[in-house]
């Protein structure tokens, strides 16, 4: 059985990623890309669907021992796990070197004290656990082949096969260092080069040290900010600059529920806000790469802008269910692809335009086509801003006039007006100023409940929505506006959990609610960070800091966050780690630091 979501560590090479549990088991790895088929899919099923466990040997009828300690080596993505056993202490170092050739997952076992019996158990299953590969020896190396894929297993230890699993049994003493590596290569090509684990470890550590040195944030929350930045960098697909929302699919928003989605794609919204956080902390190269990815993905067809694309800009992301996988803790169905790619979400135009505006304001070299794209997006919004859409939360129910979508349409027009006013683009200024005023007036008249003094989820509705917390952050209204304060307080009253975290919107349990789905979900962590931001903006800085530090306490021992927090089970839920949780963590830390609202 897979571990709790927060029991996992992330390692990756900025093209794909693996999740490593506390007991030394890799339960999730897609090769060669984030969105490729999984080689280890035990996270969404059982050991029969693929895993790689490396740790102290244990009895066959006993649970694998969990590490007594684990940490990332400094500011890197190199994981170190240590076990204390009756025979001694052992350390396993797991990492994936930034790629210059075949993707590799390297695991180095190091004896610390005593003599510790160890075991490596490697069960490769291709196509998300469905296909058993042909495993054989080739010139002293072990290779698993199925269809277009081959995975090569290299170690100095003796190996043997049993029950369709490759084992290595060995003992380590102080000073011993024994490496194990898997490498992927298309099956029709020559074998990948023999790995050089120690050199790769040194190069990986150098890479992360040099990258983190670029960070311009040195405030009181630096540890949390840097770990979040490293996580966002790990979710960036280096060859194209595309940024995945998470490296996993179908980790449930409710244990046992059906809200299970594939997040291994580039949402324009998520990527745009990620870009904003990277720019605010000194990372311009990532911003430039994402802007180039955006221009390629949208190409000459901004009228058909999708809310998400593949990591290389692919448009076809058809959704399917993997019936042979029971799902994480039997939370089915397991889905790959994402049908929401075809939705209309008007807020995306605002997020993309805001990201391009911020890139321009922070001195990123001008790109004429980026400015042209921005103008084309506004021309589209001129004719479509007043239509209903599926909104930020990708509802699978009827389209509505979501207030957040209208606010972000206003943002798109406002930022484009600023671009024209700066002299870096030409456009019909007076016409678009009038459009900006029209959208603002429409939202304030139709999306605001005067009796309750709050904006609502959609025109004519009574429901609230945590996305309304972005109204002051986007500059749609000033923080001291009574309507803004009323909305913040209404969300605190009606969308807070018992421990003070924020739900996205009301769900309806067994009945399908506004999102067209059955069941409930946890507190959405991004929304809780937004609340902390808003509290700071309206002067309630002590309350903001306390909420922020409660949110920091939800991170696992390695500083990682999933999409949501289940207030009933007191555990993380949803895809993991989630960019949309780590981005607002960074933004809130920056705001609190600027306001002086921090303890110690």
XYZ file of C-alpha atoms in Angstrom:
600
model
C 0.000 0.000 0.000
C 1.288 3.468 -0.893
C 2.250 5.857 1.872
C 0.392 8.989 2.881
C 0.822 11.749 0.333
C 2.971 13.776 2.738
C 5.251 10.748 3.225
C 6.727 11.327 -0.227
C 9.776 13.273 -1.328
C 10.262 14.770 -4.779
C 13.352 14.249 -6.886
C 13.638 15.222 -10.531
C 15.754 16.388 -13.456
C 13.482 19.146 -14.857
C 12.087 16.768 -17.451
C 10.403 14.226 -15.217
C 10.165 13.460 -11.500
C 9.970 10.596 -9.031
C 8.267 10.292 -5.649
C 10.228 8.484 -2.922
C 8.441 7.264 0.209
C 9.829 7.247 3.754
C 10.513 3.516 3.491
C 12.817 4.020 0.505
C 10.254 3.036 -2.147
C 9.976 4.879 -5.439
C 6.257 4.533 -6.136
C 5.923 6.956 -9.045
C 8.136 7.689 -12.051
C 7.195 8.514 -15.643
C 9.878 8.156 -18.318
C 11.182 10.018 -20.187
C 8.850 13.021 -19.571
C 6.444 14.196 -16.898
C 3.509 13.150 -19.099
C 4.954 9.819 -20.277
C 3.584 6.472 -19.137
C 4.673 5.508 -15.634
C 7.312 2.832 -15.093
C 6.499 2.769 -11.374
C 2.769 3.268 -10.758
C 2.468 1.670 -7.322
C 1.303 5.046 -6.010
C -2.010 4.510 -7.799
C -2.268 0.785 -7.278
C -0.208 -1.933 -5.637
C 3.315 -3.270 -5.869
C 2.132 -5.253 -8.887
C 2.036 -1.955 -10.794
C 5.716 -1.173 -10.320
C 8.026 0.046 -7.566
C 11.676 0.239 -6.504
C 12.429 -0.254 -2.823
C 15.911 0.260 -1.439
C 16.481 0.045 2.294
C 17.414 -2.222 5.206
C 16.454 -5.860 4.702
C 13.343 -6.988 6.600
C 11.315 -10.133 7.107
C 9.005 -11.047 4.258
C 5.913 -10.724 6.458
C 6.971 -7.397 8.001
C 6.391 -3.835 6.827
C 9.491 -2.170 5.343
C 11.159 0.030 7.988
C 10.817 3.773 7.516
C 13.746 6.150 7.627
C 14.436 7.726 11.007
C 15.583 10.933 9.319
C 15.459 12.430 5.877
C 16.370 15.782 4.390
C 17.391 17.480 1.206
C 21.105 18.106 1.009
C 21.256 21.864 1.523
C 19.299 23.859 -1.042
C 19.065 21.079 -3.598
C 16.806 18.303 -4.822
C 19.181 15.603 -3.531
C 17.368 13.463 -0.962
C 19.199 11.849 1.954
C 17.381 9.207 4.049
C 18.868 7.495 7.098
C 17.775 4.333 8.881
C 18.841 3.333 12.388
C 18.719 -0.463 12.758
C 19.810 -2.954 15.371
C 22.847 -3.629 13.171
C 23.835 -0.006 12.560
C 22.956 3.117 10.573
C 22.750 3.435 6.797
C 22.143 6.363 4.441
C 20.579 6.333 0.974
C 21.066 9.323 -1.333
C 18.504 9.647 -4.143
C 18.691 12.130 -7.016
C 18.147 12.642 -10.733
C 20.969 14.577 -12.422
C 19.964 17.452 -14.723
C 19.839 15.708 -18.007
C 22.572 15.598 -20.611
C 21.590 12.379 -22.328
C 19.477 9.545 -20.958
C 17.279 10.244 -17.927
C 18.713 8.620 -14.813
C 17.563 7.905 -11.280
C 20.603 7.279 -9.097
C 20.558 5.795 -5.589
C 23.760 5.605 -3.533
C 23.864 3.476 -0.365
C 26.382 4.545 2.258
C 27.323 2.692 5.451
C 27.421 5.010 8.484
C 27.859 2.697 11.492
C 27.844 -1.069 12.000
C 27.143 -3.611 9.261
C 23.639 -3.278 7.841
C 22.027 -5.925 5.576
C 20.298 -4.176 2.666
C 17.974 -5.120 -0.165
C 17.064 -3.548 -3.487
C 13.774 -4.800 -4.977
C 13.066 -3.467 -8.462
C 9.801 -4.243 -10.230
C 9.428 -2.372 -13.518
C 5.995 -2.272 -15.118
C 5.482 -0.239 -18.251
C 2.360 1.564 -19.450
C 1.173 2.567 -15.955
C 1.676 -0.895 -14.484
C -0.107 -2.783 -17.235
C 2.810 -4.255 -19.173
C 5.420 -6.690 -17.809
C 8.663 -6.039 -19.694
C 11.143 -8.572 -21.003
C 14.030 -8.431 -18.509
C 17.370 -9.868 -19.549
C 21.126 -9.359 -19.396
C 23.018 -7.445 -22.075
C 26.805 -7.253 -21.797
C 26.631 -7.518 -18.012
C 23.824 -4.964 -17.647
C 20.189 -5.661 -16.799
C 17.673 -4.254 -19.263
C 13.868 -4.244 -19.276
C 12.214 -3.843 -22.685
C 8.601 -3.387 -23.723
C 7.515 -1.821 -26.995
C 9.251 1.533 -27.528
C 10.814 1.677 -24.058
C 13.884 0.223 -22.424
C 15.107 0.784 -18.863
C 18.685 -0.145 -17.986
C 19.647 -1.141 -14.447
C 23.291 -0.780 -13.401
C 24.979 -1.744 -10.123
C 28.160 -3.405 -8.942
C 26.069 -5.723 -6.741
C 25.008 -9.149 -7.840
C 21.368 -9.330 -8.920
C 18.860 -12.121 -9.290
C 15.317 -12.443 -10.506
C 12.387 -13.793 -8.508
C 8.639 -13.380 -8.973
C 9.174 -10.990 -11.883
C 11.284 -8.736 -9.659
C 15.013 -7.946 -9.752
C 16.695 -8.220 -6.334
C 20.068 -7.306 -4.877
C 21.051 -8.394 -1.352
C 24.181 -6.898 0.181
C 25.685 -5.536 3.397
C 27.246 -2.114 3.967
C 29.852 -1.096 6.526
C 31.183 2.368 7.419
C 32.730 4.003 4.349
C 31.051 1.674 1.842
C 29.296 3.427 -1.061
C 27.292 1.291 -3.454
C 25.393 2.830 -6.357
C 22.273 1.705 -8.208
C 21.061 3.446 -11.365
C 18.201 3.114 -13.810
C 18.405 4.851 -17.200
C 15.764 5.124 -19.927
C 16.420 4.872 -23.653
C 14.192 4.201 -26.684
C 14.300 0.448 -27.166
C 15.491 0.656 -30.767
C 18.590 2.670 -29.884
C 21.977 1.670 -28.536
C 22.298 1.245 -24.751
C 22.753 4.437 -22.741
C 26.223 5.265 -21.492
C 27.335 3.619 -18.285
C 26.411 5.873 -15.355
C 28.985 7.725 -13.287
C 27.109 8.138 -9.988
C 29.697 10.055 -7.951
C 30.454 12.566 -10.710
C 26.731 12.971 -11.351
C 26.111 13.640 -7.655
C 28.723 16.373 -7.577
C 27.371 17.964 -10.769
C 23.806 17.856 -9.446
C 24.799 19.536 -6.203
C 26.705 22.219 -8.133
C 23.695 22.843 -10.373
C 21.308 23.473 -7.505
C 23.785 25.574 -5.540
C 24.371 27.839 -8.534
C 20.649 28.110 -9.262
C 19.631 28.973 -5.699
C 22.403 31.587 -5.523
C 20.357 33.674 -7.985
C 17.514 34.093 -5.461
C 17.051 37.721 -4.428
C 14.841 37.002 -1.400
C 16.680 37.051 1.926
C 13.808 37.596 4.341
C 12.708 35.689 7.445
C 10.898 32.985 5.458
C 13.842 32.212 3.191
C 13.896 28.470 3.948
C 10.252 28.034 2.929
C 10.598 30.336 -0.087
C 13.741 28.644 -1.419
C 12.263 25.165 -1.025
C 9.173 26.318 -2.923
C 11.329 27.871 -5.655
C 13.310 24.634 -6.023
C 10.028 22.743 -6.307
C 8.775 25.104 -9.022
C 12.063 24.746 -10.896
C 11.711 20.957 -10.643
C 8.251 21.240 -12.256
C 9.676 23.136 -15.238
C 10.246 21.095 -18.395
C 13.717 22.347 -19.308
C 13.682 21.710 -23.086
C 10.664 23.974 -23.675
C 10.139 26.129 -20.578
C 6.660 24.683 -19.989
C 5.691 24.296 -16.326
C 3.550 21.376 -15.115
C 0.956 21.938 -12.397
C 2.167 18.800 -10.591
C 4.167 15.674 -11.507
C 1.302 13.292 -10.670
C -2.129 12.258 -11.828
C -5.233 11.219 -9.903
C -4.114 11.813 -6.334
C -7.582 12.423 -4.894
C -8.994 15.670 -3.549
C -11.060 13.467 -1.232
C -9.840 10.043 -0.077
C -12.131 7.510 -1.732
C -13.683 10.182 -3.958
C -13.880 10.747 -7.707
C -12.216 14.165 -7.951
C -9.040 12.756 -9.440
C -7.332 14.625 -12.279
C -4.163 14.542 -14.353
C -2.003 17.595 -13.579
C 1.050 16.746 -15.698
C 0.327 19.538 -18.164
C 0.919 23.259 -18.446
C -2.047 25.309 -17.331
C -1.623 28.858 -18.583
C -2.984 30.115 -15.255
C -0.658 28.049 -13.068
C 2.344 28.732 -15.274
C 1.628 32.467 -15.377
C 1.443 32.809 -11.598
C 4.549 30.611 -11.279
C 6.330 32.953 -13.642
C 5.291 35.916 -11.493
C 6.806 34.356 -8.368
C 10.023 33.497 -10.181
C 10.346 37.045 -11.514
C 9.794 38.529 -8.053
C 12.642 36.433 -6.673
C 15.200 37.093 -9.404
C 14.676 34.341 -11.973
C 14.437 36.040 -15.361
C 15.734 33.162 -17.477
C 12.757 30.995 -16.492
C 10.466 33.893 -17.365
C 12.062 34.287 -20.791
C 11.796 30.537 -21.478
C 8.129 30.446 -20.451
C 7.310 33.444 -22.627
C 8.896 31.687 -25.592
C 6.909 28.530 -24.764
C 3.716 30.570 -24.632
C 4.331 32.178 -28.006
C 4.977 28.791 -29.606
C 1.949 27.159 -27.979
C -0.480 29.913 -28.924
C 1.216 30.460 -32.304
C -0.906 32.531 -34.682
C -4.226 31.430 -33.239
C -4.924 33.315 -29.984
C -8.658 33.201 -30.693
C -8.502 29.484 -29.899
C -6.441 29.887 -26.748
C -6.601 26.770 -24.588
C -6.458 26.848 -20.808
C -3.750 24.172 -20.855
C -1.300 22.546 -23.229
C 1.179 19.709 -23.192
C 4.647 20.532 -21.917
C 5.900 20.996 -25.477
C 2.767 22.902 -26.508
C 0.605 19.945 -27.557
C -3.107 20.749 -27.864
C -4.707 17.296 -27.818
C -4.961 16.109 -24.187
C -7.810 13.619 -24.440
C -9.004 12.246 -21.109
C -9.143 8.484 -20.463
C -9.514 6.175 -17.457
C -6.998 3.446 -16.551
C -9.380 0.751 -15.371
C -6.638 -1.650 -14.225
C -5.423 0.779 -11.548
C -7.589 0.901 -8.390
C -6.382 4.402 -7.514
C -4.622 5.881 -4.522
C -6.249 4.294 -1.438
C -8.945 2.990 -3.803
C -9.836 6.486 -4.973
C -10.929 5.821 -8.516
C -11.058 6.447 -11.331
C -7.435 6.971 -12.352
C -7.405 9.453 -15.222
C -4.769 10.422 -17.780
C -5.213 13.375 -20.082
C -7.547 16.179 -19.112
C -10.878 16.972 -20.711
C -10.864 20.459 -19.213
C -8.438 21.468 -21.982
C -11.442 22.295 -24.143
C -13.161 24.541 -21.613
C -13.693 28.282 -21.904
C -12.049 30.022 -18.955
C -11.932 33.743 -19.563
C -9.763 34.422 -16.510
C -6.790 32.856 -18.319
C -6.542 35.915 -20.549
C -6.015 38.030 -17.451
C -3.386 35.775 -15.895
C -1.386 35.551 -19.119
C -1.554 39.303 -19.677
C -0.578 39.986 -16.062
C 2.465 37.700 -16.433
C 3.539 39.407 -19.651
C 3.035 42.792 -17.979
C 5.162 41.816 -14.992
C 7.901 40.477 -17.295
C 7.865 43.813 -19.102
C 7.936 45.810 -15.842
C 10.875 43.826 -14.435
C 13.027 44.514 -17.465
C 12.755 41.317 -19.488
C 13.949 42.099 -23.001
C 11.113 43.227 -25.241
C 9.560 40.688 -27.592
C 7.449 42.289 -30.312
C 5.344 39.192 -30.860
C 4.541 39.010 -27.131
C 3.137 42.538 -27.351
C 1.243 41.612 -30.513
C -0.195 38.541 -28.776
C -1.352 40.693 -25.887
C -3.210 43.003 -28.279
C -4.830 40.038 -30.033
C -6.025 38.626 -26.717
C -7.781 41.897 -25.901
C -9.445 42.012 -29.293
C -10.842 38.575 -28.520
C -12.039 39.687 -25.090
C -13.790 42.694 -26.635
C -16.314 40.293 -28.137
C -16.378 37.556 -25.505
C -15.797 38.975 -22.002
C -19.526 39.080 -21.285
C -20.098 35.396 -22.043
C -20.532 32.697 -19.366
C -17.623 30.301 -18.891
C -16.432 27.372 -16.772
C -14.273 29.599 -14.576
C -11.029 29.176 -12.673
C -12.114 25.924 -10.998
C -12.970 24.106 -14.244
C -16.517 23.242 -13.259
C -18.088 20.374 -15.111
C -21.551 21.838 -14.607
C -23.263 24.589 -16.643
C -21.357 27.692 -17.654
C -21.934 30.781 -15.512
C -20.979 34.436 -15.388
C -18.216 33.888 -12.831
C -17.157 37.090 -11.090
C -13.496 36.085 -10.974
C -13.490 35.538 -14.740
C -14.882 39.036 -15.326
C -12.365 40.570 -12.904
C -9.499 38.899 -14.754
C -10.884 40.092 -18.090
C -10.671 43.585 -16.579
C -7.063 42.849 -15.573
C -6.209 41.842 -19.151
C -7.585 45.101 -20.540
C -6.030 47.220 -17.765
C -2.526 45.784 -18.220
C -2.732 46.175 -21.989
C -3.732 49.819 -21.584
C -0.647 50.281 -19.413
C 1.492 48.668 -22.131
C 0.163 51.132 -24.698
C 0.572 54.064 -22.320
C 4.223 53.104 -21.828
C 4.814 53.523 -25.565
C 5.677 49.870 -26.177
C 2.554 49.018 -28.186
C -0.109 50.719 -30.260
C -3.821 50.253 -29.769
C -7.180 52.040 -29.464
C -6.602 53.554 -26.034
C -9.889 55.383 -25.610
C -11.903 52.423 -26.823
C -10.192 50.063 -24.412
C -10.417 52.503 -21.516
C -14.148 52.507 -22.119
C -14.120 48.684 -22.263
C -12.239 48.553 -18.954
C -14.852 50.829 -17.367
C -17.700 48.742 -18.807
C -16.347 45.510 -17.323
C -15.739 47.148 -13.947
C -19.251 48.565 -13.842
C -20.778 45.247 -14.898
C -19.011 43.317 -12.114
C -19.892 45.837 -9.430
C -23.551 45.905 -10.476
C -24.180 42.213 -11.157
C -21.607 40.390 -9.045
C -22.107 42.209 -5.763
C -24.704 41.398 -3.090
C -25.549 44.714 -1.405
C -27.525 43.098 1.399
C -24.625 40.904 2.511
C -21.902 43.342 1.445
C -19.990 40.734 -0.528
C -19.158 39.818 -4.080
C -20.579 36.443 -5.092
C -19.314 33.483 -7.085
C -21.335 34.335 -10.186
C -23.919 36.841 -11.307
C -27.198 36.340 -9.468
C -25.883 33.641 -7.139
C -25.688 33.593 -3.349
C -22.631 31.313 -3.181
C -19.214 32.636 -2.283
C -15.946 31.734 -3.963
C -12.422 32.070 -2.613
C -11.199 33.394 -5.965
C -12.896 36.662 -4.974
C -9.957 37.170 -2.609
C -7.924 38.156 -5.672
C -10.003 41.309 -6.272
C -7.708 43.594 -4.206
C -4.542 41.724 -5.201
C -5.260 42.399 -8.883
C -6.015 46.061 -8.234
C -9.657 45.796 -9.280
C -10.644 47.619 -6.063
C -8.457 49.062 -3.295
C -8.039 46.982 -0.120
C -9.869 49.549 2.022
C -13.014 49.456 -0.122
C -15.926 48.340 2.075
C -16.948 45.786 -0.568
C -13.506 44.192 -0.437
C -13.494 44.035 3.365
C -17.050 42.663 3.352
C -16.075 39.943 0.889
C -13.031 38.899 2.929
C -15.092 38.673 6.092
C -17.913 36.779 4.362
C -15.441 34.190 3.035
C -13.972 33.840 6.519
C -17.455 33.143 7.899
C -18.791 30.849 5.196
C -15.814 29.104 3.577
C -13.502 28.533 6.555
C -12.899 25.073 7.968
C -12.800 24.415 11.699
C -9.040 25.012 11.729
C -9.238 28.284 9.804
C -8.301 27.186 6.294
C -10.308 28.187 3.224
C -12.490 26.103 0.896
C -12.730 27.072 -2.759
C -16.544 27.165 -2.773
C -19.420 25.159 -1.263
C -19.654 21.549 -2.373
C -22.713 19.375 -1.943
C -21.539 16.024 -0.658
C -23.436 13.238 -2.370
C -25.243 15.581 -4.751
C -23.580 17.317 -7.656
C -23.135 20.982 -6.799
C -22.024 24.025 -8.746
C -19.039 22.123 -10.155
C -21.189 19.264 -11.470
C -19.329 16.681 -9.363
C -20.280 14.445 -6.475
C -18.458 14.434 -3.153
C -16.470 17.002 -1.246
C -12.890 18.194 -1.148
C -10.367 19.566 1.302
C -9.338 23.131 2.023
C -7.627 24.534 -1.052
C -4.211 25.683 0.109
C -3.797 28.453 -2.473
C -7.037 30.032 -1.254
C -5.793 29.981 2.319
C -2.611 31.801 1.285
C -4.775 34.329 -0.598
C -6.683 34.954 2.627
C -3.430 35.651 4.456
C -2.475 38.084 1.698
C -5.779 39.909 1.918
C -5.659 40.135 5.700
C -2.248 41.779 5.433
C -3.535 44.172 2.769
C -6.414 45.384 4.967
C -4.140 45.926 7.959
C -4.845 42.752 9.936
C -1.192 41.779 9.729
C -0.938 39.763 12.947
C -3.871 37.624 11.837
C -2.271 37.250 8.414
C 1.023 36.107 9.893
C -0.640 33.572 12.180
C -2.577 32.064 9.279
C 0.553 31.968 7.122
C 2.552 30.187 9.785
C -0.287 27.682 10.304
C -0.085 26.991 6.572
C 3.688 26.535 6.738
C 3.121 23.939 9.469
C 1.072 21.841 7.008
C 4.142 21.242 4.823
C 5.678 17.831 5.146
C 9.071 17.409 6.766
C 10.738 18.327 3.467
C 8.744 21.524 2.933
C 6.354 20.152 0.282
C 2.648 20.799 -0.183
C -0.082 19.002 -2.095
C -3.072 20.807 -3.562
C -5.373 20.598 -0.535
C -5.618 19.838 3.194
C -8.271 17.485 4.536
C -9.404 19.122 7.823
C -11.190 15.949 8.930
C -8.379 13.454 8.325
C -5.633 16.010 9.043
C -3.613 15.071 5.979
C -2.616 16.394 2.587
C -4.753 15.473 -0.423
C -4.622 16.150 -4.148
C -1.767 16.035 -6.623
C 1.689 16.440 -5.124
C 3.690 18.570 -4.969
C 1.430 21.272 -6.342
C 2.745 24.430 -8.010
C -0.510 26.221 -7.212
C 0.247 25.783 -3.497
C 3.916 26.749 -3.560
C 3.451 29.898 -5.670
C 1.137 31.715 -3.226
C 3.384 30.597 -0.360
C 6.168 32.617 -2.002
C 3.909 35.578 -2.733
C 2.544 35.732 0.815
C 6.039 35.485 2.293
C 7.119 38.431 0.144
C 4.093 40.490 1.191
C 4.500 39.758 4.900
C 8.207 40.496 4.722
C 7.529 43.837 3.030
C 4.976 44.724 5.724
C 7.223 43.632 8.597
C 4.502 41.184 9.681
C 6.591 38.296 10.879
C 7.615 36.851 14.173
C 11.116 36.544 15.552
